[in-house]
Amino acid sequence: MIYSMCYIPNEELRTNIPVKEYAALLKNPQALLWIDFDGEPDESAEPILTGIFRFHPLAVDDALQETHTPKVDDWGEYVYIVLNAMVFEEADGLSLATKELDIFLGKNFIVTHHDDPIIPLEKARTACLRDKRYTSHGPDHLLYKIIDDLVTDYMPMIEAIDDQIDRVEDEVLVQAAPDTLERIFSLKRILLAMRRIITPQREVLNKLARDDFEVVDPHDRVFFRDIYDHLVRMHDLNESMRDLVSGSLDTYLSVVNNRMNDVMKTLTVITTIFMPISFITGFFGMNFFEPVAGLTTWTSRLAFAIALAVFVSLPIVMYMWMKRRTWV
Amino acid sequence: MIYSMCYIPNEELRTNIPVKEYAALLKNPQALLWIDFDGEPDESAEPILTGIFRFHPLAVDDALQETHTPKVDDWGEYVYIVLNAMVFEEADGLSLATKELDIFLGKNFIVTHHDDPIIPLEKARTACLRDKRYTSHGPDHLLYKIIDDLVTDYMPMIEAIDDQIDRVEDEVLVQAAPDTLERIFSLKRILLAMRRIITPQREVLNKLARDDFEVVDPHDRVFFRDIYDHLVRMHDLNESMRDLVSGSLDTYLSVVNNRMNDVMKTLTVITTIFMPISFITGFFGMNFFEPVAGLTTWTSRLAFAIALAVFVSLPIVMYMWMKRRTWV
Amino acid sequence: MIYSMCYIPNEELRTNIPVKEYAALLKNPQALLWIDFDGEPDESAEPILTGIFRFHPLAVDDALQETHTPKVDDWGEYVYIVLNAMVFEEADGLSLATKELDIFLGKNFIVTHHDDPIIPLEKARTACLRDKRYTSHGPDHLLYKIIDDLVTDYMPMIEAIDDQIDRVEDEVLVQAAPDTLERIFSLKRILLAMRRIITPQREVLNKLARDDFEVVDPHDRVFFRDIYDHLVRMHDLNESMRDLVSGSLDTYLSVVNNRMNDVMKTLTVITTIFMPISFITGFFGMNFFEPVAGLTTWTSRLAFAIALAVFVSLPIVMYMWMKRRTWV
Amino acid sequence: MIYSMCYIPNEELRTNIPVKEYAALLKNPQALLWIDFDGEPDESAEPILTGIFRFHPLAVDDALQETHTPKVDDWGEYVYIVLNAMVFEEADGLSLATKELDIFLGKNFIVTHHDDPIIPLEKARTACLRDKRYTSHGPDHLLYKIIDDLVTDYMPMIEAIDDQIDRVEDEVLVQAAPDTLERIFSLKRILLAMRRIITPQREVLNKLARDDFEVVDPHDRVFFRDIYDHLVRMHDLNESMRDLVSGSLDTYLSVVNNRMNDVMKTLTVITTIFMPISFITGFFGMNFFEPVAGLTTWTSRLAFAIALAVFVSLPIVMYMWMKRRTWV
Amino acid sequence: MIYSMCYIPNEELRTNIPVKEYAALLKNPQALLWIDFDGEPDESAEPILTGIFRFHPLAVDDALQETHTPKVDDWGEYVYIVLNAMVFEEADGLSLATKELDIFLGKNFIVTHHDDPIIPLEKARTACLRDKRYTSHGPDHLLYKIIDDLVTDYMPMIEAIDDQIDRVEDEVLVQAAPDTLERIFSLKRILLAMRRIITPQREVLNKLARDDFEVVDPHDRVFFRDIYDHLVRMHDLNESMRDLVSGSLDTYLSVVNNRMNDVMKTLTVITTIFMPISFITGFFGMNFFEPVAGLTTWTSRLAFAIALAVFVSLPIVMYMWMKRRTWV
């Protein structure tokens, strides 16, 4: 699908512009043309990018292949930017996916290309239709609007992950479910993945805010710095959340370890208490003390009384000894 | 709440200045105007910041949103600074919170903005009312006073955490409470959080001490360097404390591990000593030696004496064997 | 084996050029000569490199010794480049080997040298025979073609490793085979080795894309930047895969640990339940209760009923106690 | 206590100079005045530093507060340097303390300030009294002497720690004492603390050796580079020692782990051998085989012989099975 | 011992030159004088270095003290270089020692100083006597020869360590000897030590290859770059070997852990199978079932048959239950 939009001052905003009119509009320095290739097959996108916009074949290849890390390439008359949209899924296991968004920014046009629909981009498109403010300040302003929507869209995901962390933190302290550990690990992985998404885009915005591009008005750099600060903040949040997850893991492991120590101590206490007195019952169960054997003093009532006393006192003594060694 | 204060040389220090007079005072290059927005709702703060002080909308947005990491933005005629106050709570679990403080520094004014009351800022305000020394050297001097109070306020928290570490260190060696491990982890987390607070502010002060700002007198930079050194020192203290906490964790784990090893050894010693002799009692308890069975030599007094000797000597032998293998 | 190829505009592409003609062809600035030493013994390669091409003896040594990390050495009239081909083997244990490829790039020639056959290089050779496009733009374009083929050849290996990781991830969750851990470790090692191969080559391409070489046309640098971006992407993929492997290891260890905890708990539960009641059976097995001993109340039917009740109830009570402590 | 010393070429070295004469001596460009505040209370030191020497109040504050990390501050006419003396204590637990030494270096004076007596400084003072060589080359030479003595004084401590490491390494292999682990941890901590002391001073010396200070003769920088090399060497020694301590910890843990494995194996072997044959004795102890019960074949001599054979052979078989699985 | 050698073009190579002739030869710009202090006592070396060669006292001190990390100091008319020879010992435990080599390189001389004999240096000396090629290109070429021999001498050690790693890798998989773990740790330590030796020398060679020294001909820098590449390669090999050792450690730990898990499972299986049926034998061993007690139904043949059935079936049931939980 190709969504197109053309803003010319004092004219009606046009949409659904036929491809053959692109070239004419590009010649108008007053116009602002936004072409959005939304899941458009490469066969139909490629000739437009190469033929009409005359982008370098390597840049077009990069845009069509969808396998690039965020970056800015300055091609002089236009700038090629790769960004990532983030998609967070909570259904059966947490996971974080990325969608690549390729942007070509020129003096009087923006071309965006993506294989899958990107919600914040659609929002930006709708906003432009409703409100001329976004298109009337030139393509770099429109770019700011698009990136800002894209980055702002990360926030609910960060909050959803934060909720997950809160839940895990509670579970760990109260009652660790069998899958708690797995969820901690998956949160760790997601936060790592998120950092991988945020860090290079932060660098892209840093470049847009600092470097000198022919197609970016120096006065508008301050807007990109604003998004940059946003991403710095998200990066910091990410670091803090990773600390929390690490803390949860530490707590989980210490809880499990404590419980296992309890188990081992109980095993030892039970064994230590019953093994000696069981031996004594075995002792008096031997056939030496059969009536005919004549060792009747060993089975007298006094001996029984002593044995009973040992059965009662020995466990108590052992328990106290273990208590003193701070086991119980 | 808006606290305002205006110092004009050779005049009385004015407070509670009506908003409509701000614009007039700003035109007086001799005046020093300090406006403090203390938990003031955005609706009433925003028009003053944008309308009267004419700050850039992005800077005003940053100030009102309260979600930024410490930074300095140079806007030419004014400087926008974000700092963090630190709040340490010992009640039910240790925790460290931050409060954002936004500062606009101009040629003849300071504007501070914060959502929650910040104690060191209130102290600075009171000091200014009492003593003209703080206001008579211009806004950059007043800024120094404010930041110095803010940073000095960290010190008692660092000391409180240091006390907590001392207590944990003692506990670990003498008698580990069940929550010791948890407290070690929470100290670790707090120190990490503190480092996150101190490090970016150190960079902010470094910038104020080194970079060239229109609104900061180069001769006053040395004061910011002094605070910078302070923060460097706090950062070092933080690192040392983190070493101590790591040391406590190591000690704790080795104590727990030693105890568990003791427990396991005891289990093994008890089992090793009693299992063989219990087998012997079982052996002589078998019905082969019933009176009628005719195997009476197995239950003779001699056999009993031998069995008794084994019951006494076998445990001793096994104990000595284990001793030689350095288990007991 | 020496493979040679010479392209001269408007002439037939020549192959199998006799060594003695090299010098003459090198004098033709229109020609593009590609000599590929494929496993050629040093004795015959060395005189050509030193005598005809007049490369510096140190560069020739480097090329013949095959023990260098990827690098670019600028020798003015020619550039010496070392790259690595990657070979991935799945047969009996995973392993990753490298083959060194030495390249000399001049104004009108390329010399490649390698000890073992390198498949992507052979493909590039075949492509040049079929299609003049690769040779008609000069040696730096041909170099781009060669390196591009070499790097593109990494991709199937990365995918094969990715498959292995998927398989390991499934195994870990469903049923850990005895060699799962070993395979996780070998994947870890391979990914580490791959990073060691990719990182220095990325730097080589970065240099080719940015630095000023006499023999590289500045307009062609953009092609090397394209390969550079490719390698950056591969480096990122490598990092992500290493995260996945680390995650698998974490999961594996937690699964094994959980199982071991289960084992220990079972041991403790069984011991805790049976030791006390076994003691009681031992108690009543003592010879004090022989018919003649007169302690007949201890063996009355009531006592037996009580004992039976204990045998049934004690395990239930202990089990419930352990349940409450969340062991079972 | 204030120690003062004044060297004027061709004059007697003066000591115990009254405070009121300082100002006059400072005006003599030929003189070299060394004032050492050794534990002098701030009340008496502050007016001299501020009033007579006219140091900046912030620098004086830094000097009096004794809470700074090593640094050099260039104040133009003088340089303010903070260094640390190191004190190593072996009595009850190893520990490492630092003493701050503040130095002001001017064109014709050195002012040192410290709260506690510092031995190497006293040695330098005594040396100056004995030998004019140290004072006759100007204050930067005297500074070199002082820092050199301070740093040389670290060496015996490094050697003492090295001895401790040797002792621990032996203990770990031969017979780990209960406090070995604790001593390993404390060595680790001390080496970390030492690195914290050495690293910033190395940077201070690096600055003195490279930067351009008004009060340091460029020809004398080579001396500071010499101390810098010394500190680099100490830093390297520190890293090596930390490796040794890590190695000791690894060895300790592996020794302890091996022993615990031995303990567990013994437990399992004993249990595995005795449980089955104990069951058999229990079997034949059942009252089914009472004389009256008529199951006399179960208690015949043949059955007894078989039982005896099992008692002997079963443990052997099990032991061999465990041996084959490489447990014993 | 002092070894001396003097090359003058078109003259015989002189050796064993008397000390008093040094000064005269140094004045001849055509000469190349190499003085090697091989274990020469400081008393006799010091006057030559200070008096005849007029090296700076600090440089001479550095050379005589033998405690420096590799470095290059540019003293203008000469360069002072510290390098390390490496000695690897396999006898009783692996270990790696270093020998310091101090080099002074001037316009027409090289002075080397070392306390212990260094084999590659002796080789270089012998080579110079045999072949004028090494001395005829000036002192920087001779320096290249010396350093190249020194660094080439590392290679057999790296290979010896590689062999050790291979052996350990095999042991770990087949049959871990009791000292395997210790050998893994010592390999780890040696590789760490080797890296400490190689890294600073790599930096020294980097400086020689890049920086501008008065006594090094810019055209000869390429030779030092060659050695630099060599050291880079060794550094890479070292990293790879450290990966292998880490891999061995991982494997060892997983093998040991697996075995311990097996041991624990066996313990649990044996206990779980025999404890319940032992309880039953104890049950029927109680004196309630004495002939006189009248509870004869409990000891009837049917009861016996049931008991026998339980003795056989219960272990089978429990074993299958454990099998299903994937323990056995």
mmCIF file with all atom_site columns, N, CA and C in Angstrom, chain E residues 66-89:
data_model
loop_
_atom_site.group_PDB
_atom_site.id
_atom_site.type_symbol
_atom_site.label_atom_id
_atom_site.label_alt_id
_atom_site.label_comp_id
_atom_site.label_asym_id
_atom_site.label_entity_id
_atom_site.label_seq_id
_atom_site.pdbx_PDB_ins_code
_atom_site.Cartn_x
_atom_site.Cartn_y
_atom_site.Cartn_z
_atom_site.occupancy
_atom_site.B_iso_or_equiv
_atom_site.pdbx_formal_charge
_atom_site.auth_seq_id
_atom_site.auth_comp_id
_atom_site.auth_asym_id
_atom_site.auth_atom_id
_atom_site.pdbx_PDB_model_num
ATOM 1  N N  . GLU E 1 66 ? 65.748 -2.881  37.468 1.00 0.00 ? 66 GLU E N  1
ATOM 2  C CA . GLU E 1 66 ? 65.066 -4.079  36.947 1.00 0.00 ? 66 GLU E CA 1
ATOM 3  C C  . GLU E 1 66 ? 63.659 -4.267  37.460 1.00 0.00 ? 66 GLU E C  1
ATOM 4  N N  . THR E 1 67 ? 62.932 -3.209  37.649 1.00 0.00 ? 67 THR E N  1
ATOM 5  C CA . THR E 1 67 ? 61.568 -3.402  38.148 1.00 0.00 ? 67 THR E CA 1
ATOM 6  C C  . THR E 1 67 ? 60.589 -2.566  37.362 1.00 0.00 ? 67 THR E C  1
ATOM 7  N N  . HIS E 1 68 ? 60.769 -2.517  36.081 1.00 0.00 ? 68 HIS E N  1
ATOM 8  C CA . HIS E 1 68 ? 59.896 -1.640  35.320 1.00 0.00 ? 68 HIS E CA 1
ATOM 9  C C  . HIS E 1 68 ? 59.059 -2.385  34.293 1.00 0.00 ? 68 HIS E C  1
ATOM 10 N N  . THR E 1 69 ? 57.906 -1.834  34.045 1.00 0.00 ? 69 THR E N  1
ATOM 11 C CA . THR E 1 69 ? 57.058 -2.354  32.984 1.00 0.00 ? 69 THR E CA 1
ATOM 12 C C  . THR E 1 69 ? 57.601 -1.821  31.662 1.00 0.00 ? 69 THR E C  1
ATOM 13 N N  . PRO E 1 70 ? 57.381 -2.559  30.574 1.00 0.00 ? 70 PRO E N  1
ATOM 14 C CA . PRO E 1 70 ? 57.855 -2.120  29.268 1.00 0.00 ? 70 PRO E CA 1
ATOM 15 C C  . PRO E 1 70 ? 57.434 -0.686  28.958 1.00 0.00 ? 70 PRO E C  1
ATOM 16 N N  . LYS E 1 71 ? 58.345 0.100   28.455 1.00 0.00 ? 71 LYS E N  1
ATOM 17 C CA . LYS E 1 71 ? 58.040 1.499   28.110 1.00 0.00 ? 71 LYS E CA 1
ATOM 18 C C  . LYS E 1 71 ? 59.119 2.032   27.182 1.00 0.00 ? 71 LYS E C  1
ATOM 19 N N  . VAL E 1 72 ? 58.842 3.168   26.563 1.00 0.00 ? 72 VAL E N  1
ATOM 20 C CA . VAL E 1 72 ? 59.838 3.896   25.774 1.00 0.00 ? 72 VAL E CA 1
ATOM 21 C C  . VAL E 1 72 ? 59.932 5.284   26.352 1.00 0.00 ? 72 VAL E C  1
ATOM 22 N N  . ASP E 1 73 ? 61.130 5.736   26.684 1.00 0.00 ? 73 ASP E N  1
ATOM 23 C CA . ASP E 1 73 ? 61.338 7.114   27.101 1.00 0.00 ? 73 ASP E CA 1
ATOM 24 C C  . ASP E 1 73 ? 62.225 7.781   26.071 1.00 0.00 ? 73 ASP E C  1
ATOM 25 N N  . ASP E 1 74 ? 61.737 8.876   25.528 1.00 0.00 ? 74 ASP E N  1
ATOM 26 C CA . ASP E 1 74 ? 62.529 9.604   24.544 1.00 0.00 ? 74 ASP E CA 1
ATOM 27 C C  . ASP E 1 74 ? 63.351 10.669  25.250 1.00 0.00 ? 74 ASP E C  1
ATOM 28 N N  . TRP E 1 75 ? 64.686 10.485  25.259 1.00 0.00 ? 75 TRP E N  1
ATOM 29 C CA . TRP E 1 75 ? 65.566 11.470  25.904 1.00 0.00 ? 75 TRP E CA 1
ATOM 30 C C  . TRP E 1 75 ? 66.266 12.320  24.845 1.00 0.00 ? 75 TRP E C  1
ATOM 31 N N  . GLY E 1 76 ? 65.699 12.440  23.667 1.00 0.00 ? 76 GLY E N  1
ATOM 32 C CA . GLY E 1 76 ? 66.280 13.286  22.633 1.00 0.00 ? 76 GLY E CA 1
ATOM 33 C C  . GLY E 1 76 ? 67.379 12.579  21.872 1.00 0.00 ? 76 GLY E C  1
ATOM 34 N N  . GLU E 1 77 ? 68.630 12.650  22.374 1.00 0.00 ? 77 GLU E N  1
ATOM 35 C CA . GLU E 1 77 ? 69.746 12.059  21.651 1.00 0.00 ? 77 GLU E CA 1
ATOM 36 C C  . GLU E 1 77 ? 69.770 10.536  21.749 1.00 0.00 ? 77 GLU E C  1
ATOM 37 N N  . TYR E 1 78 ? 69.010 10.030  22.681 1.00 0.00 ? 78 TYR E N  1
ATOM 38 C CA . TYR E 1 78 ? 68.906 8.568   22.779 1.00 0.00 ? 78 TYR E CA 1
ATOM 39 C C  . TYR E 1 78 ? 67.493 8.212   23.252 1.00 0.00 ? 78 TYR E C  1
ATOM 40 N N  . VAL E 1 79 ? 67.151 6.973   23.075 1.00 0.00 ? 79 VAL E N  1
ATOM 41 C CA . VAL E 1 79 ? 65.846 6.475   23.496 1.00 0.00 ? 79 VAL E CA 1
ATOM 42 C C  . VAL E 1 79 ? 66.086 5.356   24.497 1.00 0.00 ? 79 VAL E C  1
ATOM 43 N N  . TYR E 1 80 ? 65.337 5.361   25.600 1.00 0.00 ? 80 TYR E N  1
ATOM 44 C CA . TYR E 1 80 ? 65.469 4.295   26.601 1.00 0.00 ? 80 TYR E CA 1
ATOM 45 C C  . TYR E 1 80 ? 64.246 3.383   26.486 1.00 0.00 ? 80 TYR E C  1
ATOM 46 N N  . ILE E 1 81 ? 64.497 2.095   26.281 1.00 0.00 ? 81 ILE E N  1
ATOM 47 C CA . ILE E 1 81 ? 63.410 1.141   26.068 1.00 0.00 ? 81 ILE E CA 1
ATOM 48 C C  . ILE E 1 81 ? 63.515 0.024   27.113 1.00 0.00 ? 81 ILE E C  1
ATOM 49 N N  . VAL E 1 82 ? 62.397 -0.325  27.719 1.00 0.00 ? 82 VAL E N  1
ATOM 50 C CA . VAL E 1 82 ? 62.364 -1.497  28.609 1.00 0.00 ? 82 VAL E CA 1
ATOM 51 C C  . VAL E 1 82 ? 61.496 -2.554  27.944 1.00 0.00 ? 82 VAL E C  1
ATOM 52 N N  . LEU E 1 83 ? 62.019 -3.769  27.837 1.00 0.00 ? 83 LEU E N  1
ATOM 53 C CA . LEU E 1 83 ? 61.242 -4.894  27.297 1.00 0.00 ? 83 LEU E CA 1
ATOM 54 C C  . LEU E 1 83 ? 61.349 -6.085  28.246 1.00 0.00 ? 83 LEU E C  1
ATOM 55 N N  . ASN E 1 84 ? 60.529 -7.098  28.028 1.00 0.00 ? 84 ASN E N  1
ATOM 56 C CA . ASN E 1 84 ? 60.564 -8.292  28.860 1.00 0.00 ? 84 ASN E CA 1
ATOM 57 C C  . ASN E 1 84 ? 60.799 -9.530  28.020 1.00 0.00 ? 84 ASN E C  1
ATOM 58 N N  . ALA E 1 85 ? 61.762 -10.364 28.451 1.00 0.00 ? 85 ALA E N  1
ATOM 59 C CA . ALA E 1 85 ? 61.843 -11.705 27.891 1.00 0.00 ? 85 ALA E CA 1
ATOM 60 C C  . ALA E 1 85 ? 60.953 -12.601 28.743 1.00 0.00 ? 85 ALA E C  1
ATOM 61 N N  . MET E 1 86 ? 60.436 -13.649 28.151 1.00 0.00 ? 86 MET E N  1
ATOM 62 C CA . MET E 1 86 ? 59.477 -14.509 28.835 1.00 0.00 ? 86 MET E CA 1
ATOM 63 C C  . MET E 1 86 ? 60.123 -15.879 29.007 1.00 0.00 ? 86 MET E C  1
ATOM 64 N N  . VAL E 1 87 ? 60.026 -16.469 30.202 1.00 0.00 ? 87 VAL E N  1
ATOM 65 C CA . VAL E 1 87 ? 60.555 -17.821 30.426 1.00 0.00 ? 87 VAL E CA 1
ATOM 66 C C  . VAL E 1 87 ? 59.424 -18.688 30.951 1.00 0.00 ? 87 VAL E C  1
ATOM 67 N N  . PHE E 1 88 ? 59.166 -19.793 30.276 1.00 0.00 ? 88 PHE E N  1
ATOM 68 C CA . PHE E 1 88 ? 58.061 -20.682 30.626 1.00 0.00 ? 88 PHE E CA 1
ATOM 69 C C  . PHE E 1 88 ? 58.636 -21.965 31.214 1.00 0.00 ? 88 PHE E C  1
ATOM 70 N N  . GLU E 1 89 ? 58.165 -22.350 32.393 1.00 0.00 ? 89 GLU E N  1
ATOM 71 C CA . GLU E 1 89 ? 58.668 -23.583 33.012 1.00 0.00 ? 89 GLU E CA 1
ATOM 72 C C  . GLU E 1 89 ? 57.537 -24.560 33.240 1.00 0.00 ? 89 GLU E C  1
#
